[in-house]
DNA sequence: CTTCCCAAGATTGTCGACAATTTATGGATA
DNA sequence: TATCCATAAATTGTCGACAATCTTGGGAAG
């Protein structure tokens, strides 16, 4: 029984493994967005029966990475501009809430640990400028810790098992290695300070702005991406 | 292929039917909260195979009505005071968002239709004072229409397929037939007026307050309920 | 008497095959 | 040539059986 990096679901069964593997492949684009999923084909590829694969597909559906239609089949979610906006509207509301709750419920040592982590990220970031992995992981880790700091299990599940993989999918496939790095760190710092001061209202506001900025940034990349694809299609 | 009342998923397959049936029984308490679910037993009861039942269980899990543990099994969710608070915190954030979006995106005829419905409810409500079904259905219908008015598909799915059944479960099992009826109507009226004036900020605020009041009301009932159960156990 | 361990029973996870439905193919008709 | 319908192929939905895992009960050791 091993463990996955982001969602803390322990991997015990075969379908757990297939779920985690497929999730990674979808998020990273190895299984391309919008493509149809053939059950027999993928079952053979992962070396499991269709029942096991279908179990995994069900879970992928509940975190919005695939869409099913009865008697028709399964499709990988399509990354559209509209969906990006929708998801970020929801994310803003939920993480805003998480941040407000964290200001009340986060333990002092959790806050300190997060500040420390932030400084550490800042140092390594300056060295490894432009290396996407650290930025991605660092940013996600920051958000993840605050979400957990809300101490609202339902909210935690909704975000980390529900929305975050889809958000990662956009970020990864848009190649988010932007110049927002340093700016994002400042915003992170302001947020954690507000949380430390138990100023929930401010923390919520700052988080919502931070996410809006992130959304704008992704949207720019997205349009760039779309323009490129248009050119290719001609 | 028939249709379900609230979630607009068409019922085509056998597992769809089992899903809808079980959902109703769980929400209404026929399958009691917190109880363990035996796959062989329920499969026999619904006259389907275990594979079909498991498909339904998966979907019940994604709308938070049951919880699964690998190699152990399935439990109906337990209605605790803590969870009630958590769910309502999330609901407040999401429906607040829905309301704000609805102020921008709801079509004029949708608004008119909802105002009309509200008046109609007010009339029939005065006659059938205390009859729970109409209140329940009326309230849910109001919220549902605003959610749909947000035009954010992700949000719509999150609320109507995700949270609402769990909220209904609390309301139904706490026997929500309170004296909040007329007050709720006034609040509904204020909300729809704000939406009509495209005042998203106000609409969001009013909705959040409305939901807070609803939460306080349920919580009272819940404590009453808990006190009764304690007395019984003695 | 309590604790630990092992075996029996029951439950869940996984598999391959069959049934029902959808999609693709090809020929007939206007 | 385009459209429609019927048939064939492929895909999804469902089933019953077997394998793996967890739970329960009883007996032995301390």
Coordinates of N, CA and C in Angstrom, one line a residue, chain B:
Chain B
X1 N -37.1 5.5 -21.0 CA -36.3 6.5 -20.3 C -37.1 7.5 -19.7
X2 N -37.2 7.5 -18.4 CA -37.9 8.5 -17.6 C -37.0 9.5 -17.0
X3 N -37.6 10.4 -16.2 CA -36.8 11.5 -15.7 C -36.9 11.7 -14.2
X4 N -35.9 12.1 -13.6 CA -35.9 12.4 -12.2 C -36.4 13.8 -11.9
X5 N -36.9 14.0 -10.7 CA -37.5 15.3 -10.3 C -36.4 16.4 -10.2
X6 N -35.3 16.2 -9.4 CA -34.4 17.3 -9.2 C -33.2 17.3 -10.0
X7 N -32.4 16.3 -9.9 CA -31.2 16.3 -10.8 C -31.7 15.9 -12.2
X8 N -31.3 16.6 -13.2 CA -31.9 16.3 -14.5 C -31.2 15.2 -15.3
X9 N -30.7 14.3 -14.6 CA -30.1 13.2 -15.3 C -31.1 12.2 -15.7
X10 N -31.2 12.0 -17.0 CA -32.1 11.0 -17.5 C -31.8 9.6 -17.0
X11 N -32.9 8.9 -16.7 CA -32.6 7.5 -16.2 C -32.7 6.5 -17.3
X12 N -31.6 6.0 -17.7 CA -31.6 5.1 -18.8 C -31.2 3.7 -18.4
X13 N -30.2 3.5 -17.5 CA -29.7 2.2 -17.2 C -30.3 1.8 -15.9
X14 N -30.0 0.5 -15.6 CA -30.5 -0.1 -14.3 C -29.8 0.6 -13.1
X15 N -28.5 0.9 -13.3 CA -27.8 1.5 -12.2 C -28.3 2.9 -11.9
X16 N -28.8 3.6 -13.0 CA -29.4 4.9 -12.8 C -30.6 4.8 -11.9
X17 N -31.4 3.8 -12.1 CA -32.6 3.6 -11.3 C -32.3 3.3 -9.9
X18 N -31.3 2.4 -9.7 CA -30.9 2.1 -8.3 C -30.4 3.3 -7.6
X19 N -29.6 4.0 -8.3 CA -29.0 5.3 -7.8 C -30.1 6.2 -7.3
X20 N -31.1 6.5 -8.1 CA -32.1 7.4 -7.8 C -33.0 6.9 -6.6
X21 N -33.3 5.6 -6.7 CA -34.0 5.0 -5.6 C -33.3 5.0 -4.3
X22 N -32.1 4.6 -4.3 CA -31.3 4.6 -3.0 C -31.1 6.0 -2.5
X23 N -30.9 7.0 -3.4 CA -30.7 8.3 -3.0 C -32.0 8.8 -2.3
X24 N -33.1 8.5 -2.8 CA -34.4 8.9 -2.1 C -34.5 8.3 -0.8
X25 N -34.2 7.0 -0.7 CA -34.3 6.3 0.6 C -33.3 6.8 1.6
X26 N -32.1 7.2 1.2 CA -31.2 7.7 2.1 C -31.6 9.1 2.6
X27 N -32.0 9.9 1.6 CA -32.4 11.3 2.0 C -33.6 11.2 3.0
X28 N -34.5 10.4 2.7 CA -35.7 10.3 3.5 C -35.5 9.5 4.8
X29 N -34.4 8.8 4.9 CA -34.1 8.1 6.1 C -34.6 6.6 6.1
X30 N -35.2 6.1 5.1 CA -35.6 4.7 5.0 C -34.3 3.9 5.2
X31 N -33.2 4.3 4.5 CA -31.9 3.7 4.8 C -31.3 4.6 5.8
X32 N -31.1 4.2 7.0 CA -30.8 5.1 8.1 C -29.4 5.6 8.0
X33 N -29.2 6.9 8.4 CA -27.9 7.5 8.4 C -26.9 6.8 9.3
X34 N -25.7 6.7 8.8 CA -24.6 6.0 9.6 C -24.6 4.5 9.5
X35 N -25.6 3.9 8.9 CA -25.7 2.5 8.9 C -24.8 1.9 7.8
X36 N -24.3 0.7 8.0 CA -23.5 0.0 7.0 C -24.3 -0.5 5.9
X37 N -23.7 -0.5 4.7 CA -24.5 -1.0 3.5 C -23.8 -2.3 3.1
X38 N -24.7 -3.4 3.1 CA -24.2 -4.7 2.6 C -24.5 -4.8 1.1
X39 N -23.5 -5.0 0.3 CA -23.7 -5.1 -1.1 C -24.6 -6.3 -1.5
X40 N -24.3 -7.5 -1.0 CA -25.1 -8.6 -1.4 C -26.6 -8.4 -1.0
X41 N -26.8 -7.9 0.2 CA -28.2 -7.7 0.6 C -28.9 -6.7 -0.2
X42 N -28.3 -5.5 -0.5 CA -29.0 -4.5 -1.3 C -29.2 -4.9 -2.7
X43 N -28.2 -5.6 -3.2 CA -28.3 -6.1 -4.6 C -29.5 -6.9 -4.8
X44 N -29.7 -7.8 -3.8 CA -30.9 -8.7 -3.8 C -32.1 -7.9 -3.7
X45 N -32.1 -7.0 -2.8 CA -33.3 -6.2 -2.6 C -33.8 -5.4 -3.8
X46 N -32.8 -4.8 -4.5 CA -33.2 -4.1 -5.7 C -33.2 -5.0 -7.0
X47 N -32.9 -6.2 -6.8 CA -33.0 -7.1 -7.9 C -32.0 -6.9 -9.0
X48 N -30.8 -6.5 -8.6 CA -29.7 -6.3 -9.6 C -28.5 -7.0 -9.1
X49 N -27.5 -7.1 -10.0 CA -26.2 -7.7 -9.6 C -25.4 -6.8 -8.8
X50 N -24.4 -7.3 -8.2 CA -23.5 -6.4 -7.4 C -22.8 -5.4 -8.2
X51 N -22.4 -5.7 -9.4 CA -21.8 -4.7 -10.3 C -22.6 -3.5 -10.5
X52 N -23.9 -3.8 -10.7 CA -24.8 -2.6 -11.0 C -25.0 -1.8 -9.7
X53 N -25.1 -2.5 -8.6 CA -25.3 -1.8 -7.3 C -24.0 -1.0 -7.0
X54 N -22.9 -1.6 -7.3 CA -21.6 -0.8 -7.0 C -21.5 0.4 -7.8
X55 N -22.0 0.3 -9.0 CA -22.0 1.5 -9.9 C -22.8 2.6 -9.2
X56 N -24.0 2.2 -8.7 CA -24.8 3.2 -8.0 C -24.2 3.7 -6.7
X57 N -23.5 2.9 -6.0 CA -22.8 3.3 -4.8 C -21.7 4.3 -5.1
X58 N -21.0 4.1 -6.2 CA -20.0 5.1 -6.6 C -20.6 6.5 -6.8
X59 N -21.8 6.5 -7.4 CA -22.4 7.8 -7.6 C -22.9 8.4 -6.3
X60 N -23.4 7.6 -5.5 CA -23.9 8.1 -4.2 C -22.7 8.7 -3.4
X61 N -21.5 8.1 -3.6 CA -20.4 8.6 -2.9 C -20.0 10.0 -3.5
X62 N -20.1 10.1 -4.8 CA -19.7 11.5 -5.3 C -20.7 12.5 -4.9
X63 N -21.9 12.2 -4.5 CA -22.7 13.3 -3.9 C -22.8 13.2 -2.4
X64 N -21.8 12.6 -1.8 CA -21.6 12.7 -0.4 C -22.7 12.0 0.5
X65 N -23.4 11.1 -0.1 CA -24.4 10.4 0.7 C -23.9 9.1 1.3
X66 N -22.9 8.5 0.8 CA -22.3 7.3 1.4 C -20.7 7.5 1.4
X67 N -20.1 6.8 2.2 CA -18.6 6.9 2.3 C -18.1 5.5 2.2
X68 N -17.0 5.3 1.4 CA -16.5 4.0 1.1 C -15.1 3.9 1.7
X69 N -14.8 2.7 2.2 CA -13.4 2.4 2.5 C -13.0 1.1 1.8
X70 N -11.8 1.1 1.3 CA -11.3 0.0 0.5 C -11.3 -1.3 1.3
X71 N -11.9 -2.3 0.8 CA -11.9 -3.7 1.4 C -12.7 -3.7 2.7
X72 N -13.4 -2.6 3.0 CA -14.2 -2.6 4.2 C -15.7 -2.5 3.9
X73 N -15.9 -1.5 3.1 CA -17.3 -1.3 2.6 C -17.8 0.1 2.7
X74 N -19.1 0.2 2.6 CA -19.9 1.4 2.4 C -20.7 1.7 3.6
X75 N -20.7 3.0 4.0 CA -21.6 3.5 5.1 C -22.4 4.6 4.6
X76 N -23.7 4.7 5.1 CA -24.4 5.9 4.8 C -23.8 7.0 5.7
X77 N -23.8 8.2 5.1 CA -23.2 9.3 5.8 C -23.9 9.6 7.1
X78 N -23.1 10.0 8.1 CA -23.7 10.3 9.4 C -24.0 11.8 9.6
X79 N -25.2 12.1 10.0 CA -25.6 13.5 10.1 C -25.1 14.0 11.5
X80 N -24.0 14.7 11.5 CA -23.5 15.3 12.7 C -23.6 16.8 12.6
X81 N -23.5 17.4 13.8 CA -23.6 18.8 13.9 C -22.4 19.5 13.2
X82 N -21.2 18.8 13.3 CA -20.0 19.4 12.7 C -20.2 19.4 11.1
X83 N -20.7 18.3 10.6 CA -20.8 18.2 9.2 C -21.8 19.2 8.7
X84 N -22.9 19.4 9.4 CA -23.9 20.4 9.1 C -23.3 21.8 8.9
X85 N -22.5 22.1 9.8 CA -21.8 23.4 9.8 C -20.9 23.5 8.5
X86 N -20.1 22.5 8.3 CA -19.2 22.5 7.2 C -19.9 22.6 5.9
X87 N -21.0 21.8 5.8 CA -21.8 21.9 4.5 C -22.4 23.2 4.3
X88 N -22.9 23.8 5.3 CA -23.5 25.1 5.2 C -22.5 26.2 4.9
X89 N -21.3 26.1 5.4 CA -20.3 27.1 5.1 C -20.0 27.0 3.6
X90 N -19.9 25.8 3.1 CA -19.6 25.7 1.6 C -20.8 26.1 0.8
X91 N -22.0 25.8 1.3 CA -23.2 26.2 0.6 C -23.3 27.7 0.5
X92 N -23.1 28.3 1.6 CA -23.2 29.8 1.6 C -22.3 30.4 0.6
X93 N -21.0 29.9 0.5 CA -20.1 30.5 -0.5 C -20.5 30.2 -1.9
X94 N -21.0 29.0 -2.2 CA -21.3 28.7 -3.5 C -22.6 29.3 -4.0
X95 N -23.6 29.3 -3.1 CA -24.9 29.9 -3.5 C -24.8 31.4 -3.5
X96 N -23.9 32.0 -2.7 CA -23.7 33.4 -2.8 C -23.1 33.7 -4.1
X97 N -22.2 32.9 -4.6 CA -21.6 33.1 -5.9 C -22.7 33.0 -7.0
X98 N -23.5 31.9 -6.9 CA -24.5 31.7 -7.9 C -25.5 32.9 -7.9
X99 N -25.8 33.5 -6.8 CA -26.7 34.6 -6.8 C -26.1 35.8 -7.4
X100 N -24.8 36.0 -7.2 CA -24.1 37.2 -7.8 C -24.1 37.0 -9.3
X101 N -23.8 35.8 -9.7 CA -23.7 35.6 -11.2 C -25.1 35.7 -11.8
X102 N -26.1 35.2 -11.1 CA -27.5 35.3 -11.6 C -27.9 36.7 -11.8
X103 N -27.4 37.6 -11.0 CA -27.8 39.0 -11.2 C -27.3 39.5 -12.5
X104 N -26.2 39.0 -13.0 CA -25.7 39.4 -14.3 C -26.4 38.6 -15.5
X105 N -26.5 37.3 -15.2 CA -26.8 36.4 -16.3 C -28.2 35.8 -16.5
X106 N -29.0 36.1 -15.5 CA -30.4 35.5 -15.6 C -31.2 36.3 -16.6
X107 N -31.9 35.6 -17.5 CA -32.7 36.3 -18.5 C -33.9 36.9 -17.9
X108 N -34.3 38.1 -18.4 CA -35.5 38.8 -17.9 C -36.7 37.9 -17.7
X109 N -37.0 37.0 -18.7 CA -38.2 36.1 -18.5 C -38.0 35.1 -17.4
X110 N -36.7 34.7 -17.2 CA -36.5 33.8 -16.1 C -36.8 34.5 -14.8
X111 N -36.4 35.8 -14.7 CA -36.6 36.5 -13.5 C -38.1 36.7 -13.2
X112 N -38.8 37.1 -14.3 CA -40.3 37.2 -14.2 C -41.0 35.9 -13.8
X113 N -40.6 34.9 -14.4 CA -41.2 33.6 -14.1 C -40.9 33.2 -12.6
X114 N -39.8 33.5 -12.1 CA -39.5 33.2 -10.7 C -40.3 34.1 -9.8
X115 N -40.5 35.4 -10.1 CA -41.3 36.2 -9.3 C -42.7 35.7 -9.3
X116 N -43.2 35.3 -10.4 CA -44.5 34.8 -10.5 C -44.7 33.5 -9.6
X117 N -43.7 32.6 -9.8 CA -43.7 31.4 -9.0 C -43.8 31.7 -7.5
X118 N -43.0 32.8 -7.1 CA -42.9 33.1 -5.7 C -44.3 33.6 -5.2
X119 N -45.0 34.4 -5.9 CA -46.3 34.9 -5.5 C -47.2 33.7 -5.4
X120 N -47.1 32.8 -6.4 CA -48.0 31.6 -6.4 C -47.7 30.8 -5.1
X121 N -46.5 30.6 -4.8 CA -46.1 29.9 -3.6 C -46.7 30.6 -2.3
X122 N -46.6 31.9 -2.3 CA -47.1 32.6 -1.2 C -48.6 32.4 -0.9
X123 N -49.3 32.4 -2.0 CA -50.8 32.1 -1.9 C -51.0 30.7 -1.4
X124 N -50.5 29.8 -2.1 CA -50.8 28.4 -1.7 C -50.3 28.1 -0.3
X125 N -49.2 28.8 0.0 CA -48.6 28.5 1.3 C -49.5 29.0 2.4
X126 N -50.2 30.1 2.2 CA -51.1 30.6 3.3 C -52.2 29.6 3.5
X127 N -52.6 29.0 2.5 CA -53.7 28.0 2.6 C -53.2 26.7 3.3
X128 N -52.1 26.2 2.8 CA -51.6 24.9 3.3 C -50.5 25.1 4.4
X129 N -50.8 26.0 5.3 CA -49.8 26.3 6.3 C -49.3 25.0 7.0
X130 N -48.1 24.8 7.1 CA -47.5 23.7 7.8 C -47.4 22.4 7.0
X131 N -47.8 22.5 5.8 CA -47.6 21.2 5.0 C -46.2 21.2 4.4
X132 N -45.5 20.2 4.8 CA -44.0 20.3 4.6 C -43.6 20.2 3.1
X133 N -44.4 19.4 2.4 CA -43.9 19.1 1.0 C -43.8 20.3 0.2
X134 N -44.9 21.1 0.3 CA -44.9 22.3 -0.6 C -43.8 23.3 -0.2
X135 N -43.6 23.4 1.1 CA -42.6 24.3 1.5 C -41.2 23.9 1.0
X136 N -40.9 22.6 1.3 CA -39.7 22.0 0.8 C -39.5 22.2 -0.7
X137 N -40.5 21.7 -1.4 CA -40.3 21.8 -2.9 C -40.2 23.3 -3.3
X138 N -41.0 24.1 -2.7 CA -41.0 25.5 -3.1 C -39.7 26.2 -2.9
X139 N -39.1 26.0 -1.7 CA -37.9 26.5 -1.3 C -36.8 26.0 -2.3
X140 N -36.8 24.7 -2.4 CA -35.7 24.1 -3.3 C -35.8 24.6 -4.7
X141 N -37.1 24.8 -5.2 CA -37.3 25.2 -6.5 C -36.7 26.7 -6.7
X142 N -37.0 27.5 -5.7 CA -36.5 28.9 -5.8 C -34.9 28.9 -5.9
X143 N -34.3 28.1 -5.0 CA -32.8 28.1 -5.0 C -32.3 27.5 -6.3
X144 N -33.0 26.5 -6.7 CA -32.6 25.8 -7.9 C -32.6 26.7 -9.1
X145 N -33.6 27.5 -9.2 CA -33.7 28.4 -10.4 C -32.7 29.4 -10.4
X146 N -32.3 29.9 -9.2 CA -31.3 30.9 -9.1 C -29.9 30.3 -9.5
X147 N -29.7 29.1 -9.0 CA -28.5 28.4 -9.3 C -28.4 28.2 -10.8
X148 N -29.4 27.8 -11.4 CA -29.4 27.7 -12.9 C -29.2 29.0 -13.6
X149 N -29.7 30.1 -13.0 CA -29.6 31.4 -13.5 C -28.2 31.9 -13.5
X150 N -27.3 31.3 -12.8 CA -25.9 31.7 -12.8 C -25.2 31.4 -14.1
X151 N -25.8 30.4 -14.8 CA -25.3 30.0 -16.1 C -23.9 29.4 -16.0
X152 N -23.4 29.1 -14.8 CA -22.1 28.5 -14.7 C -22.4 27.0 -14.5
X153 N -22.1 26.2 -15.5 CA -22.4 24.8 -15.5 C -21.7 24.0 -14.4
X154 N -20.5 24.4 -14.2 CA -19.7 23.7 -13.2 C -20.4 23.9 -11.8
X155 N -20.7 25.2 -11.5 CA -21.3 25.5 -10.3 C -22.7 24.8 -10.2
X156 N -23.4 24.8 -11.2 CA -24.7 24.2 -11.2 C -24.6 22.7 -10.8
X157 N -23.6 22.1 -11.5 CA -23.4 20.6 -11.2 C -23.0 20.4 -9.8
X158 N -22.1 21.3 -9.3 CA -21.6 21.1 -8.0 C -22.7 21.2 -6.9
X159 N -23.6 22.1 -7.2 CA -24.7 22.3 -6.2 C -25.8 21.3 -6.3
X160 N -26.3 21.2 -7.5 CA -27.5 20.4 -7.7 C -27.2 18.9 -7.6
X161 N -26.1 18.5 -8.2 CA -25.7 17.1 -8.1 C -24.9 16.7 -6.9
X162 N -24.3 17.8 -6.3 CA -23.4 17.5 -5.2 C -23.9 17.8 -3.9
X163 N -24.2 19.0 -3.6 CA -24.5 19.4 -2.2 C -26.0 19.2 -1.8
X164 N -26.9 19.4 -2.8 CA -28.3 19.6 -2.5 C -28.9 18.4 -1.8
X165 N -28.5 17.2 -2.3 CA -29.1 16.0 -1.7 C -28.8 15.9 -0.2
X166 N -27.5 16.2 0.1 CA -27.1 16.2 1.5 C -27.8 17.2 2.3
X167 N -28.0 18.4 1.8 CA -28.8 19.4 2.5 C -30.2 19.0 2.7
X168 N -30.8 18.4 1.6 CA -32.2 17.9 1.7 C -32.3 16.8 2.8
X169 N -31.2 16.0 2.9 CA -31.2 14.9 3.9 C -31.3 15.5 5.3
X170 N -30.5 16.5 5.6 CA -30.6 17.2 6.9 C -32.0 17.7 7.1
X171 N -32.5 18.5 6.1 CA -33.8 19.1 6.2 C -34.9 18.1 6.5
X172 N -35.0 17.1 5.6 CA -36.0 16.1 5.7 C -36.0 15.4 7.0
X173 N -34.8 14.9 7.4 CA -34.7 14.1 8.6 C -34.8 14.9 9.9
X174 N -34.6 16.2 9.8 CA -34.8 17.1 11.0 C -36.3 17.5 11.0
X175 N -37.0 17.1 10.0 CA -38.4 17.5 9.9 C -38.6 19.0 9.8
X176 N -38.0 19.6 8.8 CA -38.1 21.1 8.6 C -39.5 21.5 8.2
X177 N -40.3 21.9 9.1 CA -41.6 22.4 8.8 C -41.8 23.6 9.7
X178 N -40.8 24.4 9.8 CA -40.7 25.4 10.8 C -41.6 26.6 10.6
X179 N -41.5 27.6 11.5 CA -42.2 28.8 11.4 C -41.5 29.8 10.5
X180 N -40.4 29.3 9.9 CA -39.6 30.2 9.0 C -40.3 30.5 7.7
X181 N -41.4 29.8 7.4 CA -42.0 29.9 6.1 C -42.2 31.3 5.6
X182 N -42.9 32.1 6.3 CA -43.3 33.5 5.8 C -42.0 34.3 5.8
X183 N -41.2 34.2 6.8 CA -39.9 35.0 6.8 C -39.1 34.6 5.6
X184 N -39.0 33.3 5.3 CA -38.2 32.9 4.1 C -38.8 33.5 2.8
X185 N -40.1 33.6 2.7 CA -40.7 34.2 1.5 C -40.2 35.7 1.4
X186 N -40.2 36.4 2.5 CA -39.8 37.8 2.4 C -38.3 37.9 1.9
X187 N -37.5 37.0 2.4 CA -36.1 37.0 2.0 C -36.0 36.6 0.6
X188 N -36.7 35.6 0.1 CA -36.7 35.3 -1.3 C -37.1 36.5 -2.1
X189 N -38.0 37.2 -1.7 CA -38.5 38.3 -2.5 C -37.4 39.4 -2.6
X190 N -36.7 39.6 -1.5 CA -35.6 40.6 -1.5 C -34.5 40.2 -2.5
X191 N -34.3 38.9 -2.4 CA -33.2 38.4 -3.3 C -33.5 38.6 -4.8
X192 N -34.7 38.2 -5.1 CA -35.1 38.2 -6.5 C -35.2 39.7 -7.0
X193 N -35.5 40.6 -6.1 CA -35.5 42.0 -6.5 C -34.1 42.5 -6.8
X194 N -33.2 42.1 -5.9 CA -31.8 42.5 -6.1 C -31.3 41.9 -7.5
X195 N -31.7 40.7 -7.8 CA -31.3 40.1 -9.0 C -31.9 40.9 -10.2
X196 N -33.1 41.2 -10.0 CA -33.8 42.0 -11.1 C -33.1 43.3 -11.4
X197 N -32.6 43.9 -10.3 CA -31.9 45.2 -10.4 C -30.4 45.0 -10.8
X198 N -30.0 43.8 -11.1 CA -28.7 43.5 -11.5 C -27.7 43.9 -10.4
X199 N -28.1 43.9 -9.2 CA -27.2 44.2 -8.1 C -26.6 42.9 -7.5
X200 N -25.6 42.5 -8.1 CA -25.0 41.2 -7.7 C -24.5 41.2 -6.3
X201 N -23.9 42.3 -5.9 CA -23.2 42.4 -4.6 C -24.3 42.2 -3.5
X202 N -25.4 42.9 -3.7 CA -26.5 42.8 -2.7 C -27.1 41.5 -2.7
X203 N -27.3 41.0 -3.9 CA -28.0 39.6 -4.1 C -27.1 38.6 -3.4
X204 N -25.8 38.7 -3.5 CA -24.9 37.7 -2.9 C -25.1 37.8 -1.3
X205 N -25.0 39.1 -0.9 CA -25.1 39.3 0.6 C -26.4 38.7 1.1
X206 N -27.5 39.0 0.5 CA -28.8 38.6 0.9 C -28.9 37.1 1.0
X207 N -28.4 36.5 -0.1 CA -28.5 35.0 -0.2 C -27.7 34.4 1.0
X208 N -26.5 35.0 1.2 CA -25.7 34.4 2.3 C -26.4 34.5 3.6
X209 N -27.0 35.7 3.8 CA -27.8 35.8 5.1 C -29.0 34.9 5.2
X210 N -29.6 34.7 4.1 CA -30.8 33.8 4.0 C -30.3 32.4 4.4
X211 N -29.2 32.0 3.8 CA -28.7 30.7 4.1 C -28.2 30.5 5.6
X212 N -27.6 31.6 6.1 CA -27.2 31.6 7.5 C -28.4 31.4 8.4
X213 N -29.5 32.1 8.1 CA -30.7 32.0 8.9 C -31.3 30.5 8.8
X214 N -31.2 30.0 7.6 CA -31.7 28.6 7.4 C -30.8 27.7 8.2
X215 N -29.5 27.9 8.2 CA -28.6 27.1 9.0 C -28.9 27.1 10.5
X216 N -29.1 28.3 11.0 CA -29.4 28.5 12.4 C -30.7 27.7 12.8
X217 N -31.6 27.8 11.9 CA -32.9 27.2 12.1 C -32.7 25.7 12.2
X218 N -32.0 25.1 11.2 CA -31.8 23.7 11.2 C -31.0 23.3 12.4
X219 N -30.0 24.1 12.8 CA -29.2 23.7 13.9 C -30.0 23.6 15.2
X220 N -30.9 24.5 15.4 CA -31.8 24.4 16.5 C -32.6 23.1 16.5
X221 N -33.2 22.8 15.4 CA -33.9 21.5 15.3 C -32.9 20.3 15.6
X222 N -31.7 20.5 15.1 CA -30.7 19.4 15.3 C -30.5 19.2 16.8
X223 N -30.2 20.2 17.5 CA -30.0 20.1 18.9 C -31.1 19.5 19.6
X224 N -32.3 20.0 19.3 CA -33.5 19.4 19.8 C -33.6 17.9 19.6
X225 N -33.3 17.5 18.4 CA -33.3 16.1 18.0 C -32.3 15.4 18.8
X226 N -31.0 15.9 18.9 CA -30.0 15.3 19.7 C -30.4 15.1 21.1
X227 N -31.0 16.1 21.7 CA -31.4 16.0 23.1 C -32.5 14.9 23.3
X228 N -33.4 14.8 22.4 CA -34.4 13.8 22.4 C -33.7 12.4 22.4
X229 N -32.8 12.2 21.5 CA -32.1 10.9 21.3 C -31.4 10.6 22.6
X230 N -30.8 11.6 23.2 CA -30.1 11.3 24.5 C -31.0 10.8 25.5
X231 N -32.2 11.4 25.6 CA -33.2 11.0 26.6 C -33.6 9.6 26.3
X232 N -33.8 9.3 25.1 CA -34.2 7.9 24.7 C -33.1 6.9 25.1
X233 N -31.9 7.3 24.9 CA -30.8 6.3 25.2 C -30.7 6.0 26.7
X234 N -31.1 6.9 27.5 CA -31.0 6.8 29.0 C -31.9 5.7 29.5

